[in-house]
């Protein structure tokens, strides 16, 4: 059964929330938007047999059936700034379709994410479930709408709409369940509840955030038949 009310707030706290004191200390690193963002990966490129700026080890982890990749290029290992790029496979080639500025964990990235480290996990993860406070904008992913996704009103106002739309990143979770399902197959210490969600202008606790237009675009575009995945990490790690 999905947690509701107080239980849901507690789950969100453990997954994507900030401590109140940390919220007060966080400044706006970059404002989210609908532009292309910066960096080589964000610039228009010709279709290619490879996702740009991604090394062999990560390319091999993209499932052969995948035809949609959300690539999150973190600016640096300890940076909260990122560029999010959506790639679609046309025949045998990957085409860059859209790009936006975004944010990741406020302390950067890690290859060994643990609960509360405030770093986003590096890796390739499937995208299988979505939800949020707002009505389904027309996604083909299973979508769970609930007021239980509302951020607590004792958070800073800039965070109140973080979970209007969310897409679950299948890190330490059971695909096929709502994004706020609390099951952690690898244990609580490995963290979980890592989502794509709306941006509030600065780093997250481990999630990836972007503007509302970007989230609406992904929700309307991601298709289970295309086996979508997110490929995420700092630029140096992704090139390795």
GROMACS .gro file of N, CA, C and O in nm, residues 61 64 90 106 140 194 217:
model
   28
   61UNK      N    1   2.623  -0.017  -2.104
   61UNK     CA    2   2.514  -0.036  -2.008
   61UNK      C    3   2.380   0.015  -2.059
   61UNK      O    4   2.277  -0.006  -1.993
   64UNK      N    5   2.020  -0.267  -2.524
   64UNK     CA    6   2.014  -0.271  -2.670
   64UNK      C    7   1.878  -0.225  -2.722
   64UNK      O    8   1.869  -0.169  -2.832
   90UNK      N    9   1.734   0.702  -3.398
   90UNK     CA   10   1.670   0.694  -3.529
   90UNK      C   11   1.749   0.593  -3.613
   90UNK      O   12   1.860   0.620  -3.653
  106UNK      N   13   2.339   1.842  -0.438
  106UNK     CA   14   2.408   1.968  -0.412
  106UNK      C   15   2.555   1.949  -0.378
  106UNK      O   16   2.634   2.043  -0.389
  140UNK      N   17   0.290   0.847  -2.149
  140UNK     CA   18   0.263   0.705  -2.171
  140UNK      C   19   0.320   0.619  -2.059
  140UNK      O   20   0.296   0.499  -2.054
  194UNK      N   21   1.496   0.848  -0.575
  194UNK     CA   22   1.568   0.944  -0.660
  194UNK      C   23   1.486   0.965  -0.787
  194UNK      O   24   1.453   0.870  -0.857
  217UNK      N   25   0.781   1.811  -2.127
  217UNK     CA   26   0.826   1.752  -2.253
  217UNK      C   27   0.864   1.605  -2.234
  217UNK      O   28   0.822   1.518  -2.313
   0.00000   0.00000   0.00000
